[in-house]
Amino acid sequence: MDLIDQLKTPQGYVAVCGANRARDGSPWLEFALANPLDNAAVPDGGPRPSDATIEDLAFIDRGGLLDLAAKTGPLFGASTRESLVDWQSAANVARAVVVIQEVVNGAKPLAVLTADDEVEPLVAKTQVANMKTGIDFSIYAISFAVDTSVADGYVACMPDMPWLKKFVGGGFDYVVADVEHVDEGLDYLAVTLLSFKKEISLRDFAAVLACYYDEARVAVLLSQARKISMGFADGEGDIDASSTTRGALRAHESSLSQSDIAQLRRLVQAIISLHLEGVRLDLFRSNEDDDFLSFDTYLAYMWFRFSKKLGQVKIGYCPQCGKAFSLAGRRGVPKKYCSEACKTAAKNEKTRQLQVDVRQAFVGGQSIEGIARSYFPKQARSVACGKIRHMLATWVDLKHRVDDDIAQGDGELAKRCVEEGVFTEMQIARRVKAARRRR
C-alpha cells in the first residue's frame, strides 16, 4: 500500500512533519510525511476542525504559505510534491467564493463583484433573449486561471469536464463548468450559470449550449441534462444542436442587483460541489460529525466544512497586518486581530502612541489632572495620574529638558515637575548640584 494511503484519514488528511519550498527553486511544495508507526502522526478522527479552513486558503500570503501547508498536508491528496501554481489556483477560487458568499449574506455590497475602470468584474452578468422562441434568460459567469498539466493537481480533483448541475426553485438554473484551453498554454476553469424563469425544452437548452460550446461538449452536457432533469417542458427524442441558428440570440451585459442574490448563492453552491468529487458514504471509518462521509482529498474536506457554515461566512481584516480571517461561528466580542502576535503588537503600538501623546501634552503646558481627564476618562483619577507621572518620570528627554532649564533658564519646568509630583525636591536638588559641577 502507498504510504500516503496508509497515512490518509477519512477526512483526506495526510499527516506530515513539515512542508518546504522545492530546494531547486522551482514552483513546487514538498511535504515530508510523518512516520505511520507514530500514533501521534494521525490523530483519531483526523485533523482538528480549527487546523485549516477555506478562509485560510482564500487569503493565504507568501509568509503564511508553509505554515498553512504544514497544517493541511497535501491539498490534492496523491503526492508529496504539489505545484505552487495549483495552490494559487485553489486559493483564487476560494477567495472568490468567500467574497461572493459574503455578498449573499449581506456582509459586503454587490459593488465588490462588479467592474470599474481598472478591475474586471468578479462575476459577469449577461441578459440574453432568444428572438425565435421569445425566451429571456440570464447568464452569470466566473473564470479562474488553472494549470491542467499536473496529473495529480488541482483540476484532477474535480469531475470530468464539462460538468452540469441543475437547481430548481424560484426558477430553473443550470451551472456548467468546463476547462477552456487557450493560446500560450493558458487554461481557465469557467463556471457559468444559465438562469431561466421557467423550464424550457431540451431542444431550446441544446440551442443555448450550441452558442457557447462545441458539438462534442454539447452532446456530453445534453446527456447529463437528461439524467439530472425530471423532464424538460417538451422536446423529447434526439436533438440536433448544430441546426440552431446562432443569430437567434441577442445578448447584452447587465449589472448585478439584489434580485440576483439567489443565482449568486447557487453559483457558490455549484463551485463547492465541484470540489466534492471523491466524497463517499463510509459508515465504518467516518463519524456523525462529518455526516459519515469519507474524502479523497483534504481540500474536499475543507470545502465540505465550509459548506456547513455558509450563512455565517464573514471576513474580518486585521488592522495591524491587513491579513483577512474568518469571523464565522464567533460569539461575544468580535475578533479584531488575526493572531495574538498582532493583537500584542497593536496593543504595544497603542501604548507607545499614548505615551507620546501624554508626554507632549505635559510639555505643552497641560496639567496632569487635565491629561488624566483627556486620555483616561474611565479610570479612577488617582490611578490615571499615577500612570501619567510614571510615563513622565521615565522619559529621558524630559530629564534633559529639566537639566537645560536649570542651567539656562529660570527653573520653571523643574518647579512644575515637583509641583505635579513627577520628580521629588531631592531629585531636582541632585540635578541642580550636577549642573553646577558641569560648569
Coordinates of C-alpha atoms in Angstrom, one line a residue:
M1 CA 0.0 0.0 0.0
D2 CA 1.2 3.5 -0.8
L3 CA 2.5 5.4 2.3
I4 CA 0.1 8.3 1.6
D5 CA -2.8 5.9 1.6
Q6 CA -1.6 4.5 4.9
L7 CA -1.5 7.9 6.5
K8 CA -4.6 9.4 5.0
T9 CA -7.6 9.8 7.3
P10 CA -11.2 9.7 6.3
Q11 CA -11.0 13.5 6.1
G12 CA -8.4 13.2 3.3
Y13 CA -5.7 14.5 5.6
V14 CA -2.2 13.1 5.1
A15 CA 0.0 13.5 8.2
V16 CA 3.2 15.4 7.5
C17 CA 6.1 16.6 9.7
G18 CA 6.9 19.5 7.5
A19 CA 6.4 21.4 4.3
N20 CA 9.1 23.4 2.3
R21 CA 9.6 25.1 -1.0
A22 CA 11.5 23.0 -3.5
R23 CA 15.2 23.2 -2.9
D24 CA 16.0 23.8 -6.6
G25 CA 13.9 26.9 -6.6
S26 CA 11.2 25.5 -8.8
P27 CA 7.5 26.4 -8.1
W28 CA 6.7 23.3 -6.0
L29 CA 5.9 22.5 -2.4
E30 CA 7.5 19.4 -0.9
F31 CA 6.0 17.6 2.0
A32 CA 7.8 15.3 4.5
L33 CA 5.5 12.5 5.5
A34 CA 5.1 11.6 9.1
N35 CA 6.1 8.1 10.4
P36 CA 3.0 5.9 10.1
L37 CA 4.1 4.0 13.2
D38 CA 3.9 7.1 15.2
N39 CA 0.4 7.1 16.8
A40 CA 0.5 10.9 17.2
A41 CA 1.1 11.4 13.5
V42 CA -2.5 10.6 12.6
P43 CA -4.9 11.8 15.4
D44 CA -8.1 9.9 16.0
G45 CA -10.8 11.5 13.9
G46 CA -8.3 13.3 11.7
P47 CA -7.2 16.9 11.9
R48 CA -8.8 19.3 14.4
P49 CA -11.6 21.4 12.9
S50 CA -9.6 24.6 13.8
D51 CA -6.5 23.5 11.9
A52 CA -7.2 24.9 8.5
T53 CA -10.2 26.5 6.7
I54 CA -11.2 27.6 3.3
E55 CA -10.8 31.1 4.5
D56 CA -7.2 30.4 5.5
L57 CA -6.6 29.2 2.0
A58 CA -8.5 32.1 0.4
F59 CA -6.4 34.8 2.0
I60 CA -3.1 33.0 2.2
D61 CA 0.0 35.1 1.8
R62 CA 3.6 34.3 0.9
G63 CA 4.7 34.4 4.5
G64 CA 2.0 32.1 5.7
L65 CA 2.2 29.5 3.0
L66 CA 4.4 27.0 4.7
D67 CA 2.6 27.3 8.0
L68 CA -0.7 26.5 6.3
A69 CA 0.8 23.7 4.2
A70 CA 2.2 22.1 7.4
K71 CA -1.4 22.1 8.8
T72 CA -3.2 20.8 5.7
G73 CA -0.6 18.4 4.3
P74 CA -1.0 17.7 0.6
L75 CA -4.2 19.5 -0.5
F76 CA -4.8 17.3 -3.5
G77 CA -4.1 14.0 -1.7
A78 CA -2.0 12.0 -4.1
S79 CA 1.6 13.2 -4.0
T80 CA 4.2 14.6 -1.6
R81 CA 5.1 17.2 -4.2
E82 CA 2.4 19.8 -5.2
S83 CA 2.5 22.7 -7.6
L84 CA 2.5 26.2 -6.2
V85 CA 0.5 27.2 -9.3
D86 CA -2.1 24.7 -8.2
W87 CA -2.1 26.1 -4.7
Q88 CA -2.6 29.6 -6.1
S89 CA -5.4 28.5 -8.3
A90 CA -7.2 26.8 -5.3
A91 CA -6.7 30.0 -3.3
N92 CA -8.1 32.2 -6.1
V93 CA -11.2 30.1 -6.3
A94 CA -11.6 30.0 -2.5
R95 CA -11.2 33.8 -2.3
A96 CA -13.8 34.4 -5.0
V97 CA -16.3 32.1 -3.3
V98 CA -15.8 33.6 0.1
V99 CA -16.3 37.1 -1.3
I100 CA -19.5 36.1 -3.2
Q101 CA -20.9 34.4 -0.1
E102 CA -20.2 37.5 2.0
V103 CA -22.3 39.4 -0.6
V104 CA -25.1 36.8 -0.4
N105 CA -25.0 37.1 3.4
G106 CA -25.2 40.9 3.2
A107 CA -21.8 41.4 4.8
K108 CA -20.4 43.0 1.6
P109 CA -22.0 45.2 -1.0
L110 CA -22.7 44.0 -4.5
A111 CA -20.1 46.5 -5.8
V112 CA -17.2 44.2 -4.8
L113 CA -18.3 41.8 -7.6
T114 CA -18.7 44.4 -10.3
A115 CA -16.1 46.1 -12.6
D116 CA -14.6 49.5 -12.6
D117 CA -12.0 51.2 -14.9
E118 CA -9.2 49.0 -13.6
V119 CA -10.7 45.8 -12.4
E120 CA -12.6 43.1 -14.3
P121 CA -15.9 42.0 -12.7
L122 CA -15.6 39.0 -10.4
V123 CA -19.0 37.8 -11.6
A124 CA -20.1 38.9 -15.1
K125 CA -23.8 39.0 -15.9
T126 CA -25.3 38.9 -19.3
Q127 CA -29.0 39.2 -20.3
V128 CA -30.0 37.1 -23.3
A129 CA -33.1 36.9 -25.5
N130 CA -33.9 34.2 -28.0
M131 CA -35.5 36.0 -30.9
K132 CA -37.1 32.8 -32.2
T133 CA -38.7 31.5 -29.1
G134 CA -39.1 34.7 -27.1
I135 CA -37.4 33.2 -24.1
D136 CA -35.3 35.5 -21.9
F137 CA -32.6 34.2 -19.6
S138 CA -29.6 35.4 -17.6
I139 CA -26.0 34.2 -17.7
Y140 CA -23.7 34.6 -14.7
A141 CA -20.0 33.7 -15.4
I142 CA -16.8 33.5 -13.5
S143 CA -13.4 32.0 -14.5
F144 CA -10.1 31.2 -13.0
A145 CA -6.6 30.6 -14.5
V146 CA -5.6 26.9 -13.8
D147 CA -2.8 24.5 -14.8
T148 CA -4.0 21.3 -16.3
S149 CA -0.5 19.9 -16.9
V150 CA -0.1 18.3 -13.4
A151 CA -1.6 14.8 -13.4
D152 CA -2.4 14.8 -9.6
G153 CA -3.0 18.5 -9.3
Y154 CA -5.9 20.8 -8.6
V155 CA -8.0 20.2 -11.8
A156 CA -7.5 16.5 -11.4
C157 CA -9.5 16.6 -8.1
M158 CA -12.6 17.8 -10.0
P159 CA -15.2 15.9 -12.0
D160 CA -14.7 15.2 -15.7
M161 CA -15.4 18.3 -17.8
P162 CA -17.7 19.5 -19.0
W163 CA -19.9 19.2 -15.8
L164 CA -23.5 20.1 -15.3
K165 CA -25.6 20.8 -12.2
K166 CA -29.2 21.8 -12.0
F167 CA -31.1 23.9 -9.4
V168 CA -34.8 24.1 -9.2
G169 CA -36.9 26.5 -7.1
G170 CA -37.5 30.2 -7.8
G171 CA -36.6 29.4 -11.4
F172 CA -34.6 26.8 -13.3
D173 CA -30.8 27.3 -13.1
Y174 CA -28.2 25.2 -14.9
V175 CA -24.5 25.5 -14.0
V176 CA -21.9 24.4 -16.5
A177 CA -18.2 24.0 -15.5
D178 CA -15.6 23.5 -18.1
V179 CA -11.9 23.9 -18.6
E180 CA -11.1 26.2 -21.6
H181 CA -7.8 25.8 -23.3
V182 CA -6.5 29.0 -24.9
D183 CA -3.3 30.0 -26.6
E184 CA 0.1 30.2 -24.9
G185 CA -0.6 27.3 -22.6
L186 CA -3.2 29.2 -20.5
D187 CA -6.2 27.3 -19.2
Y188 CA -9.2 28.6 -17.5
L189 CA -11.8 26.9 -15.3
A190 CA -15.0 28.6 -16.4
V191 CA -18.2 28.3 -14.3
T192 CA -21.4 29.6 -16.0
L193 CA -24.9 29.7 -14.5
L194 CA -27.8 29.8 -17.0
S195 CA -30.9 31.1 -15.3
F196 CA -34.4 30.6 -16.8
K197 CA -37.6 31.8 -15.3
K198 CA -39.4 28.7 -16.4
E199 CA -38.4 25.2 -17.6
I200 CA -37.5 25.2 -21.3
S201 CA -37.5 22.4 -23.8
L202 CA -34.4 20.2 -24.3
R203 CA -34.2 21.5 -27.8
D204 CA -34.0 25.1 -26.6
F205 CA -31.5 24.1 -24.0
A206 CA -29.4 22.5 -26.8
A207 CA -29.7 25.7 -28.8
V208 CA -28.3 27.8 -25.9
L209 CA -25.5 25.4 -25.3
A210 CA -24.6 25.3 -29.0
C211 CA -23.9 29.0 -28.9
Y212 CA -21.2 28.6 -26.3
Y213 CA -19.7 25.0 -26.6
D214 CA -18.6 22.8 -29.4
E215 CA -20.7 19.9 -30.7
A216 CA -18.9 17.2 -28.6
R217 CA -19.3 19.2 -25.4
V218 CA -23.0 19.9 -26.1
A219 CA -23.6 16.2 -26.6
V220 CA -22.0 15.4 -23.2
L221 CA -24.0 18.2 -21.5
L222 CA -27.3 17.1 -23.0
S223 CA -26.6 13.5 -21.9
Q224 CA -26.0 14.9 -18.3
A225 CA -29.1 17.1 -18.6
R226 CA -31.3 14.1 -19.4
K227 CA -30.1 12.3 -16.3
I228 CA -30.5 15.2 -13.8
S229 CA -33.7 16.7 -15.1
M230 CA -37.2 15.4 -14.2
G231 CA -38.2 16.1 -17.7
F232 CA -38.0 19.3 -19.8
A233 CA -41.1 21.2 -20.8
D234 CA -41.2 19.5 -24.2
G235 CA -38.8 18.2 -26.9
E236 CA -38.3 14.5 -26.3
G237 CA -36.1 12.5 -28.6
D238 CA -32.8 13.2 -30.3
I239 CA -31.6 16.8 -30.5
D240 CA -29.6 18.2 -33.4
A241 CA -27.9 21.2 -31.7
S242 CA -26.0 22.1 -34.8
S243 CA -29.2 23.0 -36.5
T244 CA -29.6 26.0 -34.2
T245 CA -29.1 29.4 -35.7
R246 CA -26.7 31.4 -33.5
G247 CA -28.1 34.6 -34.7
A248 CA -31.3 33.9 -32.8
L249 CA -29.8 35.0 -29.5
R250 CA -29.4 38.7 -28.6
A251 CA -27.1 39.4 -25.6
H252 CA -26.1 42.4 -23.7
E253 CA -24.0 43.0 -20.5
S254 CA -26.0 43.8 -17.4
S255 CA -25.3 44.9 -13.8
L256 CA -25.8 42.8 -10.8
S257 CA -28.7 43.7 -8.4
Q258 CA -30.3 42.4 -5.3
S259 CA -32.6 40.3 -7.5
D260 CA -29.5 38.2 -8.4
I261 CA -28.7 37.0 -4.9
A262 CA -30.4 33.6 -5.4
Q263 CA -28.3 33.0 -8.5
L264 CA -25.1 34.1 -6.7
R265 CA -25.9 31.7 -3.9
R266 CA -26.3 28.8 -6.4
L267 CA -23.1 29.8 -8.1
V268 CA -21.3 29.3 -4.8
Q269 CA -23.0 26.0 -4.1
A270 CA -22.1 24.8 -7.6
I271 CA -18.4 25.7 -7.1
I272 CA -18.4 23.9 -3.8
S273 CA -19.9 20.9 -5.4
L274 CA -17.1 20.9 -8.0
H275 CA -14.7 20.3 -5.1
L276 CA -16.6 17.4 -3.6
E277 CA -15.5 14.8 -6.2
G278 CA -14.4 11.6 -4.5
V279 CA -16.6 12.1 -1.4
R280 CA -18.3 8.8 -0.4
L281 CA -20.5 7.5 2.4
D282 CA -18.4 5.4 4.8
L283 CA -20.3 4.2 7.9
F284 CA -17.4 2.4 9.4
R285 CA -14.5 4.8 9.1
S286 CA -16.1 8.2 9.4
N287 CA -18.3 9.6 12.1
E288 CA -21.5 11.6 12.5
D289 CA -19.6 14.9 12.9
D290 CA -18.7 14.5 9.2
D291 CA -22.0 13.0 8.2
F292 CA -20.3 9.6 7.9
L293 CA -18.5 10.8 4.7
S294 CA -15.0 9.9 3.5
F295 CA -12.9 12.3 1.5
D296 CA -10.2 11.6 -1.1
T297 CA -8.5 15.0 -0.5
Y298 CA -8.2 17.4 2.4
L299 CA -9.2 20.2 0.0
A300 CA -12.6 18.5 -0.4
Y301 CA -12.9 18.2 3.3
M302 CA -12.2 21.9 3.8
W303 CA -14.9 22.7 1.2
F304 CA -17.3 20.4 2.9
R305 CA -16.8 22.1 6.3
F306 CA -17.2 25.5 4.5
S307 CA -20.5 24.4 3.1
K308 CA -21.9 23.7 6.5
K309 CA -21.5 27.3 7.6
L310 CA -22.3 29.3 4.5
G311 CA -24.8 31.5 6.3
Q312 CA -22.2 32.5 8.8
V313 CA -19.4 33.4 6.4
K314 CA -18.0 36.8 7.3
I315 CA -14.4 38.0 6.9
G316 CA -12.5 40.4 9.2
Y317 CA -9.3 42.2 8.3
C318 CA -6.5 42.6 10.8
P319 CA -5.9 46.4 11.4
Q320 CA -2.3 45.5 12.3
C321 CA -1.1 43.5 9.3
G322 CA -4.1 43.6 6.9
K323 CA -4.5 39.8 6.8
A324 CA -8.0 38.5 6.3
F325 CA -9.5 36.0 8.7
S326 CA -12.9 34.3 9.3
L327 CA -15.4 35.6 11.8
A328 CA -17.8 32.7 11.3
G329 CA -19.1 31.0 14.4
R330 CA -17.7 33.6 16.9
R331 CA -19.8 34.7 19.8
G332 CA -19.5 37.6 22.1
V333 CA -17.0 40.3 21.3
P334 CA -16.0 40.1 17.6
K335 CA -12.4 39.1 16.9
K336 CA -10.4 42.1 15.8
Y337 CA -6.9 40.8 15.1
C338 CA -5.8 37.7 13.1
S339 CA -3.4 36.5 15.8
E340 CA -2.2 37.0 19.4
A341 CA 1.0 38.4 17.9
C342 CA -0.8 41.1 16.0
K343 CA -3.0 41.8 19.0
T344 CA 0.1 42.3 21.2
A345 CA 1.9 44.4 18.6
A346 CA -1.2 46.6 18.2
K347 CA -1.5 47.0 22.0
N348 CA 2.2 47.9 22.3
E349 CA 1.8 50.4 19.4
K350 CA -1.3 51.9 21.1
T351 CA 0.6 52.2 24.4
R352 CA 3.6 53.7 22.7
Q353 CA 1.5 56.3 20.9
L354 CA -0.5 57.1 24.1
Q355 CA 2.8 57.6 25.9
V356 CA 4.0 60.0 23.2
D357 CA 0.7 62.0 23.3
V358 CA 0.7 62.2 27.1
R359 CA 4.3 63.4 27.3
Q360 CA 3.8 66.0 24.5
A361 CA 0.6 67.3 26.3
F362 CA 2.6 67.8 29.5
V363 CA 5.5 69.7 27.9
G364 CA 2.8 71.7 26.0
G365 CA 1.5 73.0 29.3
Q366 CA -1.3 70.7 30.3
S367 CA -1.6 69.7 33.9
I368 CA -1.5 66.0 34.9
E369 CA -5.1 66.3 36.1
G370 CA -6.1 67.7 32.7
I371 CA -4.2 65.0 30.9
A372 CA -5.9 62.3 33.0
R373 CA -9.4 63.7 32.1
S374 CA -8.5 63.7 28.4
Y375 CA -6.7 60.4 28.0
F376 CA -8.0 58.2 30.8
P377 CA -11.6 59.4 31.3
K378 CA -12.9 56.0 32.6
Q379 CA -10.2 55.3 35.1
A380 CA -10.0 56.4 38.7
R381 CA -8.3 59.8 38.8
S382 CA -5.6 58.7 41.2
V383 CA -4.7 55.6 39.1
A384 CA -4.6 57.7 35.9
C385 CA -2.4 60.4 37.4
G386 CA -0.1 57.7 38.7
K387 CA 0.3 56.3 35.2
I388 CA 1.0 59.7 33.7
R389 CA 3.6 60.5 36.4
H390 CA 5.4 57.2 35.6
M391 CA 5.4 58.0 31.9
L392 CA 6.9 61.4 32.6
A393 CA 9.4 60.3 35.2
T394 CA 10.9 57.6 32.9
W395 CA 11.1 60.0 30.0
V396 CA 14.8 60.6 29.3
D397 CA 14.1 63.7 27.1
L398 CA 12.1 65.3 30.0
K399 CA 15.2 64.9 32.3
H400 CA 17.3 66.6 29.6
R401 CA 14.8 69.4 29.3
V402 CA 14.9 69.9 33.1
D403 CA 18.7 70.0 33.1
D404 CA 18.7 72.6 30.3
D405 CA 16.0 74.6 32.2
I406 CA 18.2 74.6 35.4
A407 CA 21.3 75.5 33.5
Q408 CA 20.0 78.2 31.1
G409 CA 16.5 79.1 32.3
D410 CA 14.6 80.1 35.4
G411 CA 13.9 76.6 36.6
E412 CA 10.2 76.9 35.9
L413 CA 10.0 73.4 34.3
A414 CA 11.8 71.9 37.3
K415 CA 9.4 73.6 39.7
R416 CA 6.4 72.4 37.7
C417 CA 7.7 68.8 37.7
V418 CA 8.0 69.0 41.5
E419 CA 4.5 70.6 41.9
E420 CA 3.0 67.9 39.7
G421 CA 4.7 65.1 41.5
V422 CA 6.8 63.9 38.6
F423 CA 10.1 64.4 40.4
T424 CA 10.8 65.0 44.1
E425 CA 12.5 68.1 45.5
M426 CA 15.5 65.8 46.4
Q427 CA 15.8 64.6 42.8
I428 CA 15.7 68.1 41.4
A429 CA 18.3 69.2 44.0
R430 CA 20.6 66.5 42.8
R431 CA 20.2 67.6 39.2
V432 CA 20.9 71.2 40.3
K433 CA 24.1 70.1 42.0
A434 CA 25.2 68.1 39.0
A435 CA 24.6 71.1 36.8
R436 CA 26.8 73.3 39.0
R437 CA 29.6 70.7 38.8
R438 CA 29.4 70.7 35.0
R439 CA 30.0 74.4 35.0

